[in-house]
mmCIF file of C-alpha atoms in Angstrom:
data_model
loop_
_atom_site.group_PDB
_atom_site.id
_atom_site.type_symbol
_atom_site.label_atom_id
_atom_site.label_comp_id
_atom_site.label_asym_id
_atom_site.label_seq_id
_atom_site.Cartn_x
_atom_site.Cartn_y
_atom_site.Cartn_z
ATOM 1 C CA GLU A 227 -7.458 -2.775 -27.369
ATOM 2 C CA TYR A 228 -5.875 0.683 -27.160
ATOM 3 C CA ILE A 229 -8.878 2.495 -25.685
ATOM 4 C CA PRO A 230 -7.867 3.485 -22.105
ATOM 5 C CA ASP A 231 -9.741 2.318 -19.030
ATOM 6 C CA VAL A 232 -10.896 5.326 -17.005
ATOM 7 C CA SER A 233 -12.092 4.928 -13.417
ATOM 8 C CA ILE A 234 -13.057 7.067 -10.434
ATOM 9 C CA HIS A 235 -12.283 5.846 -6.904
ATOM 10 C CA ALA A 236 -13.903 7.543 -3.930
ATOM 11 C CA ARG A 237 -14.641 6.954 -0.254
ATOM 12 C CA MET A 238 -16.930 8.867 2.067
ATOM 13 C CA GLY A 239 -18.581 8.222 5.392
ATOM 14 C CA TYR A 240 -18.907 9.129 9.044
ATOM 15 C CA GLU A 241 -16.027 9.023 11.541
ATOM 16 C CA HIS A 242 -16.403 9.334 15.302
ATOM 17 C CA ASP A 243 -13.571 9.820 17.807
ATOM 18 C CA PHE A 244 -14.685 8.079 20.994
ATOM 19 C CA LEU A 245 -11.981 9.699 23.150
ATOM 20 C CA GLU A 246 -12.764 13.253 22.094
ATOM 21 C CA GLN A 247 -16.463 12.498 21.585
ATOM 22 C CA VAL A 248 -16.555 14.284 18.242
ATOM 23 C CA GLY A 249 -17.649 13.074 14.820
ATOM 24 C CA ARG A 250 -18.489 14.245 11.337
ATOM 25 C CA PHE A 251 -19.407 13.095 7.850
ATOM 26 C CA ASP A 252 -16.585 13.576 5.383
ATOM 27 C CA GLY A 253 -14.876 12.286 2.265
ATOM 28 C CA SER A 254 -11.489 10.611 2.620
ATOM 29 C CA GLY A 255 -10.416 10.240 -0.990
ATOM 30 C CA LEU A 256 -11.309 11.000 -4.609
ATOM 31 C CA TYR A 257 -9.006 9.548 -7.263
ATOM 32 C CA LEU A 258 -8.873 9.368 -11.052
ATOM 33 C CA GLY A 259 -7.309 6.317 -12.691
ATOM 34 C CA ILE A 260 -6.375 5.947 -16.378
ATOM 35 C CA ASP A 261 -4.751 2.775 -17.724
ATOM 36 C CA GLY A 262 -4.026 1.897 -21.334
ATOM 37 C CA LYS A 263 -1.745 0.337 -23.936
ATOM 38 C CA ILE A 264 0.395 2.125 -26.515
ATOM 39 C CA SER A 265 1.422 -1.071 -28.338
ATOM 40 C CA PRO A 266 1.380 -4.817 -27.591
ATOM 41 C CA HIS A 267 4.326 -4.380 -25.205
ATOM 42 C CA PHE A 268 4.096 -0.748 -24.024
ATOM 43 C CA SER A 269 1.494 0.491 -21.526
ATOM 44 C CA TYR A 270 0.873 3.421 -19.203
ATOM 45 C CA SER A 271 -0.841 3.942 -15.855
ATOM 46 C CA PHE A 272 -1.969 7.140 -14.143
ATOM 47 C CA TYR A 273 -3.559 7.498 -10.683
ATOM 48 C CA HIS A 274 -4.234 10.970 -9.333
ATOM 49 C CA CYS A 275 -5.789 12.408 -6.195
ATOM 50 C CA LEU A 276 -8.399 14.973 -7.291
ATOM 51 C CA ALA A 277 -7.532 17.512 -4.612
ATOM 52 C CA THR A 278 -4.798 20.112 -4.251
ATOM 53 C CA GLU A 279 -3.400 22.015 -1.331
ATOM 54 C CA PRO A 280 -3.211 25.807 -1.776
ATOM 55 C CA GLY A 281 -0.086 26.456 -3.824
ATOM 56 C CA GLY A 282 0.452 22.761 -4.522
ATOM 57 C CA ASP A 283 1.462 21.495 -7.956
ATOM 58 C CA PHE A 284 -0.425 18.935 -10.027
ATOM 59 C CA LEU A 285 2.157 16.140 -9.923
ATOM 60 C CA SER A 286 2.541 16.296 -6.140
ATOM 61 C CA ASN A 287 -0.986 14.867 -5.929
ATOM 62 C CA THR A 288 -0.272 12.162 -8.524
ATOM 63 C CA ASN A 289 0.255 8.825 -6.820
ATOM 64 C CA TRP A 290 1.714 7.159 -9.859
ATOM 65 C CA LEU A 291 2.410 7.993 -13.500
ATOM 66 C CA THR A 292 4.335 5.228 -15.263
ATOM 67 C CA VAL A 293 5.246 3.917 -18.693
ATOM 68 C CA SER A 294 6.021 0.188 -18.884
ATOM 69 C CA TYR A 295 7.479 -2.302 -21.329
ATOM 70 C CA GLU A 296 6.639 -5.980 -20.747
ATOM 71 C CA ASN A 297 7.211 -9.313 -22.466
ATOM 72 C CA ASP A 298 6.903 -12.913 -21.293
ATOM 73 C CA PHE A 299 10.168 -12.810 -19.341
ATOM 74 C CA MET A 300 10.574 -9.320 -17.906
ATOM 75 C CA SER A 301 9.201 -5.796 -17.579
ATOM 76 C CA LEU A 302 10.700 -2.305 -17.323
ATOM 77 C CA LYS A 303 8.909 0.621 -15.697
ATOM 78 C CA ALA A 304 9.790 4.309 -15.349
ATOM 79 C CA GLY A 305 8.037 7.312 -13.829
ATOM 80 C CA LYS A 306 6.456 8.056 -10.482
ATOM 81 C CA ASP A 307 5.554 4.882 -8.595
ATOM 82 C CA GLY A 308 5.308 3.358 -5.148
ATOM 83 C CA VAL A 309 8.550 2.636 -3.334
ATOM 84 C CA LEU A 310 8.960 -1.122 -2.954
ATOM 85 C CA ALA A 311 8.470 -2.179 0.676
ATOM 86 C CA GLY A 312 7.391 -5.728 1.496
ATOM 87 C CA SER A 313 4.169 -5.389 3.486
ATOM 88 C CA PHE A 314 0.563 -6.119 2.527
ATOM 89 C CA GLU A 315 -0.627 -3.310 4.802
ATOM 90 C CA TYR A 316 1.680 -0.943 2.919
ATOM 91 C CA ASP A 317 0.683 -2.374 -0.487
ATOM 92 C CA ALA A 318 -3.056 -1.647 -0.169
ATOM 93 C CA TYR A 319 -4.496 1.337 -2.063
ATOM 94 C CA ASP A 320 -5.524 4.367 0.003
ATOM 95 C CA VAL A 321 -9.245 3.841 -0.594
ATOM 96 C CA ASP A 322 -8.911 0.247 0.663
ATOM 97 C CA SER A 323 -7.058 1.200 3.863
ATOM 98 C CA TYR A 324 -8.391 2.190 7.268
ATOM 99 C CA TYR A 325 -5.955 4.902 8.334
ATOM 100 C CA PHE A 326 -6.529 4.778 12.099
ATOM 101 C CA MET A 327 -6.060 1.000 11.965
ATOM 102 C CA ASN A 328 -2.633 1.273 10.312
ATOM 103 C CA SER A 329 0.915 1.593 11.616
ATOM 104 C CA SER A 330 2.680 4.897 12.190
ATOM 105 C CA PHE A 331 5.059 3.828 9.404
ATOM 106 C CA TRP A 332 2.124 3.606 6.961
ATOM 107 C CA ASN A 333 0.794 6.979 8.088
ATOM 108 C CA SER A 334 4.195 8.726 7.778
ATOM 109 C CA PHE A 335 6.065 7.146 4.857
ATOM 110 C CA ASP A 336 6.375 9.235 1.663
ATOM 111 C CA CYS A 337 5.905 6.279 -0.669
ATOM 112 C CA TRP A 338 5.290 7.934 -4.084
ATOM 113 C CA GLN A 339 8.644 8.670 -5.723
ATOM 114 C CA TRP A 340 10.157 9.142 -9.191
ATOM 115 C CA GLY A 341 12.447 6.408 -10.444
ATOM 116 C CA ALA A 342 12.655 3.171 -12.422
ATOM 117 C CA SER A 343 12.313 -0.556 -11.831
ATOM 118 C CA ALA A 344 12.775 -3.889 -13.590
ATOM 119 C CA ALA A 345 10.978 -7.169 -12.929
ATOM 120 C CA PHE A 346 11.987 -10.647 -14.035
ATOM 121 C CA TYR A 347 9.659 -13.657 -14.269
ATOM 122 C CA PRO A 348 11.480 -16.948 -13.596
ATOM 123 C CA ASP A 349 8.080 -18.683 -13.885
ATOM 124 C CA ASP A 350 4.372 -17.823 -13.863
ATOM 125 C CA ASP A 351 4.186 -17.656 -10.057
ATOM 126 C CA HIS A 352 7.265 -15.643 -9.109
ATOM 127 C CA GLU A 353 8.558 -12.153 -9.772
ATOM 128 C CA LEU A 354 11.976 -10.706 -8.894
ATOM 129 C CA ILE A 355 12.104 -6.895 -8.799
ATOM 130 C CA ILE A 356 14.841 -4.277 -8.561
ATOM 131 C CA GLN A 357 14.147 -0.573 -8.122
ATOM 132 C CA ALA A 358 16.071 2.715 -7.926
ATOM 133 C CA CYS A 359 14.260 5.955 -7.097
ATOM 134 C CA ASN A 360 14.382 9.136 -5.070
ATOM 135 C CA SER A 361 14.639 8.384 -1.387
ATOM 136 C CA PRO A 362 11.413 8.603 0.635
ATOM 137 C CA LEU A 363 13.599 10.132 3.362
ATOM 138 C CA SER A 364 14.983 12.898 1.120
ATOM 139 C CA PHE A 365 11.984 15.245 1.706
ATOM 140 C CA GLY A 366 12.739 17.013 -1.570
ATOM 141 C CA GLU A 367 16.517 17.276 -1.114
ATOM 142 C CA PRO A 368 18.669 16.288 -4.155
ATOM 143 C CA ASN A 369 21.227 13.463 -4.445
ATOM 144 C CA LEU A 370 19.439 11.139 -2.010
ATOM 145 C CA PHE A 371 18.276 7.837 -3.492
ATOM 146 C CA ALA A 372 16.678 4.525 -2.576
ATOM 147 C CA TYR A 373 17.355 0.983 -3.783
ATOM 148 C CA ALA A 374 15.288 -2.161 -3.409
ATOM 149 C CA LEU A 375 15.389 -5.854 -4.224
ATOM 150 C CA GLY A 376 12.064 -7.664 -3.992
ATOM 151 C CA TRP A 377 10.386 -11.045 -4.448
ATOM 152 C CA ARG A 378 6.683 -11.567 -5.041
ATOM 153 C CA GLY A 379 5.421 -15.133 -5.179
ATOM 154 C CA GLU A 380 2.031 -16.811 -5.459
ATOM 155 C CA MET A 381 1.640 -20.403 -4.318
ATOM 156 C CA GLU A 382 -1.418 -22.477 -3.466
ATOM 157 C CA PHE A 383 -1.564 -21.535 0.231
ATOM 158 C CA PHE A 384 0.935 -18.692 0.438
ATOM 159 C CA GLU A 385 1.709 -15.338 -1.170
ATOM 160 C CA SER A 386 4.916 -13.411 -0.519
ATOM 161 C CA TYR A 387 5.970 -9.785 -0.800
ATOM 162 C CA TRP A 388 9.534 -9.576 0.550
ATOM 163 C CA THR A 389 12.005 -6.748 0.050
ATOM 164 C CA ALA A 390 15.458 -5.616 1.146
ATOM 165 C CA ASN A 391 15.842 -1.832 1.023
ATOM 166 C CA LEU A 392 18.364 0.980 1.314
ATOM 167 C CA TRP A 393 16.822 4.428 1.907
ATOM 168 C CA GLN A 394 19.373 7.261 1.871
ATOM 169 C CA TYR A 395 18.790 10.076 4.375
ATOM 170 C CA ASP A 396 22.181 11.842 4.212
ATOM 171 C CA ALA A 397 25.350 11.702 2.123
ATOM 172 C CA GLY A 398 26.696 8.162 2.538
ATOM 173 C CA SER A 399 24.055 7.282 5.179
ATOM 174 C CA TYR A 400 21.252 4.791 4.607
ATOM 175 C CA LEU A 401 18.354 3.394 6.556
ATOM 176 C CA LYS A 402 18.550 -0.360 5.984
ATOM 177 C CA SER A 403 15.290 -2.262 5.902
ATOM 178 C CA LEU A 404 14.165 -5.887 5.630
ATOM 179 C CA ASN A 405 10.431 -6.317 5.071
ATOM 180 C CA LEU A 406 8.614 -9.655 4.964
ATOM 181 C CA GLY A 407 5.001 -9.537 3.826
ATOM 182 C CA ASN A 408 3.317 -12.935 4.150
ATOM 183 C CA ARG A 409 -0.234 -13.892 3.149
ATOM 184 C CA PHE A 410 -1.676 -17.321 3.984
ATOM 185 C CA TYR A 411 -4.853 -18.889 2.566
ATOM 186 C CA PHE A 412 -6.936 -21.468 4.448
ATOM 187 C CA GLY A 413 -10.261 -21.975 2.687
ATOM 188 C CA ASN A 414 -12.241 -18.748 3.151
ATOM 189 C CA PHE A 415 -9.703 -17.463 5.693
ATOM 190 C CA THR A 416 -6.838 -15.162 4.723
ATOM 191 C CA ILE A 417 -4.117 -14.242 7.221
ATOM 192 C CA ASP A 418 -1.655 -11.417 6.578
ATOM 193 C CA LEU A 419 1.522 -11.376 8.670
ATOM 194 C CA ASP A 420 3.844 -8.435 7.996
ATOM 195 C CA LEU A 421 7.259 -8.169 9.675
ATOM 196 C CA MET A 422 9.310 -5.019 9.038
ATOM 197 C CA GLY A 423 12.705 -4.081 10.439
ATOM 198 C CA ARG A 424 14.340 -0.702 9.749
ATOM 199 C CA PHE A 425 17.838 -0.011 11.042
ATOM 200 C CA GLY A 426 19.733 3.287 11.057
ATOM 201 C CA GLU A 427 20.250 6.560 12.896
ATOM 202 C CA VAL A 428 16.808 7.911 12.018
ATOM 203 C CA GLU A 429 14.053 8.737 14.473
ATOM 204 C CA ASP A 430 10.740 6.897 14.688
ATOM 205 C CA PRO A 431 8.484 6.186 12.910
ATOM 206 C CA TYR A 432 11.010 5.543 10.111
ATOM 207 C CA SER A 433 13.420 3.345 12.065
ATOM 208 C CA GLY A 434 12.429 0.456 14.315
ATOM 209 C CA MET A 435 10.271 -2.645 14.061
ATOM 210 C CA THR A 436 6.681 -3.132 12.916
ATOM 211 C CA ALA A 437 4.671 -6.359 13.224
ATOM 212 C CA THR A 438 1.116 -6.663 11.910
ATOM 213 C CA LEU A 439 -1.338 -9.576 12.005
ATOM 214 C CA SER A 440 -4.586 -9.283 10.037
ATOM 215 C CA PRO A 441 -6.923 -12.297 9.647
ATOM 216 C CA SER A 442 -10.039 -12.006 7.493
ATOM 217 C CA TYR A 443 -12.904 -14.277 6.478
ATOM 218 C CA GLU A 444 -14.812 -14.196 3.193
ATOM 219 C CA ILE A 445 -18.436 -14.835 4.133
ATOM 220 C CA SER A 446 -19.352 -15.082 0.429
ATOM 221 C CA ASP A 447 -19.064 -12.888 -2.655
ATOM 222 C CA TRP A 448 -21.057 -10.215 -0.824
ATOM 223 C CA GLY A 449 -19.159 -9.831 2.460
ATOM 224 C CA ARG A 450 -15.934 -9.973 4.432
ATOM 225 C CA VAL A 451 -15.100 -9.601 8.133
ATOM 226 C CA PHE A 452 -11.612 -8.806 9.418
ATOM 227 C CA VAL A 453 -9.591 -7.999 12.513
ATOM 228 C CA LYS A 454 -6.159 -6.448 12.835
ATOM 229 C CA ALA A 455 -3.516 -6.124 15.546
ATOM 230 C CA GLY A 456 -0.145 -4.433 15.287
ATOM 231 C CA TRP A 457 2.857 -3.380 17.363
ATOM 232 C CA GLU A 458 5.820 -1.070 16.743
ATOM 233 C CA SER A 459 9.049 -0.716 18.693
ATOM 234 C CA SER A 460 8.134 2.936 19.301
ATOM 235 C CA GLU A 461 5.565 1.434 21.746
ATOM 236 C CA ASN A 462 2.731 2.155 19.333
ATOM 237 C CA VAL A 463 -0.120 -0.358 19.466
ATOM 238 C CA PHE A 464 -2.744 -0.270 16.739
ATOM 239 C CA GLY A 465 -5.517 -2.389 15.276
ATOM 240 C CA GLY A 466 -9.235 -2.843 14.971
ATOM 241 C CA ALA A 467 -12.026 -4.841 13.355
ATOM 242 C CA GLY A 468 -14.531 -4.327 10.588
ATOM 243 C CA PHE A 469 -17.093 -5.634 8.130
ATOM 244 C CA GLU A 470 -17.313 -4.987 4.381
ATOM 245 C CA TYR A 471 -20.459 -5.495 2.299
ATOM 246 C CA PHE A 472 -20.512 -5.625 -1.519
ATOM 247 C CA PRO A 473 -24.048 -5.110 -2.874
ATOM 248 C CA LEU A 474 -23.193 -5.859 -6.519
ATOM 249 C CA LYS A 475 -23.004 -9.571 -7.269
ATOM 250 C CA GLU A 476 -20.892 -9.242 -10.421
ATOM 251 C CA ASN A 477 -18.041 -7.181 -8.887
ATOM 252 C CA ARG A 478 -16.791 -5.349 -5.798
ATOM 253 C CA ASN A 479 -16.706 -1.843 -7.239
ATOM 254 C CA ILE A 480 -19.154 -0.644 -4.572
ATOM 255 C CA ARG A 481 -18.375 -1.302 -0.910
ATOM 256 C CA LEU A 482 -20.184 -0.440 2.293
ATOM 257 C CA HIS A 483 -18.180 -0.880 5.482
ATOM 258 C CA ALA A 484 -18.167 -0.350 9.208
ATOM 259 C CA ALA A 485 -14.954 -0.443 11.227
ATOM 260 C CA TRP A 486 -13.608 0.272 14.698
ATOM 261 C CA ALA A 487 -9.950 1.240 15.106
ATOM 262 C CA TYR A 488 -7.488 1.989 17.909
ATOM 263 C CA ASN A 489 -4.118 3.674 17.460
ATOM 264 C CA ASP A 490 -1.665 5.014 20.071
ATOM 265 C CA TYR A 491 0.195 6.984 17.378
ATOM 266 C CA MET A 492 -2.942 8.862 16.339
ATOM 267 C CA TYR A 493 -4.259 9.061 19.923
ATOM 268 C CA GLY A 494 -7.727 7.718 19.496
ATOM 269 C CA HIS A 495 -10.539 5.298 18.907
ATOM 270 C CA THR A 496 -12.656 5.709 15.752
#
């Protein structure tokens, strides 16, 4: 029970920029994950990018490093973790995301921050979360913090990830954000609809509006097709389409995919 689960997550492939007419094979992520329990109620989780920039420190490449306490009614978590922001695009792991297909907010937001959070379980299908952490808009400056209140719910046809946020960017000044992540289930169809509004005297891509629609269809256990379309008030349009194939019948730990993406913010087709 107390032996940790160790995993390696990686993605590699070929990317081609149709506007510049250039392409190359490359790797886009190599991560180490370690998860385990210390006692029946205490656990830890570690997820680290196995790459460093020259002069970079080890923890700057750690996505999360947390210690948690959990019982049937609540949980407490402390360490480095993702900043709460209600969006299913934002919530996806790096290796499961198609960067050129994502919003400028996703591609710019410094989401991994040190702090603490508490979650409360009013029933088996709902979770209320509060979080306090370093501000993602602090860029290393001290005395700038972020606060969030979130709701995650799972119902028969609908899943929610909603948050209200305050992100401090100067003394007494906050970017206020309301983020509504909505996921709908209709048989083998899944539709994600994310609506994000960020209000304050901060330049794009941090302030403004983001709307994302992403339908997908599960062909069977071995495949999924999806499309995506998004708009931001900075006049960025983004989206794309793709296919994912899972050759192992018993799990989806190996994935082959092909995707096309368009993004005004990143100036290209891939």
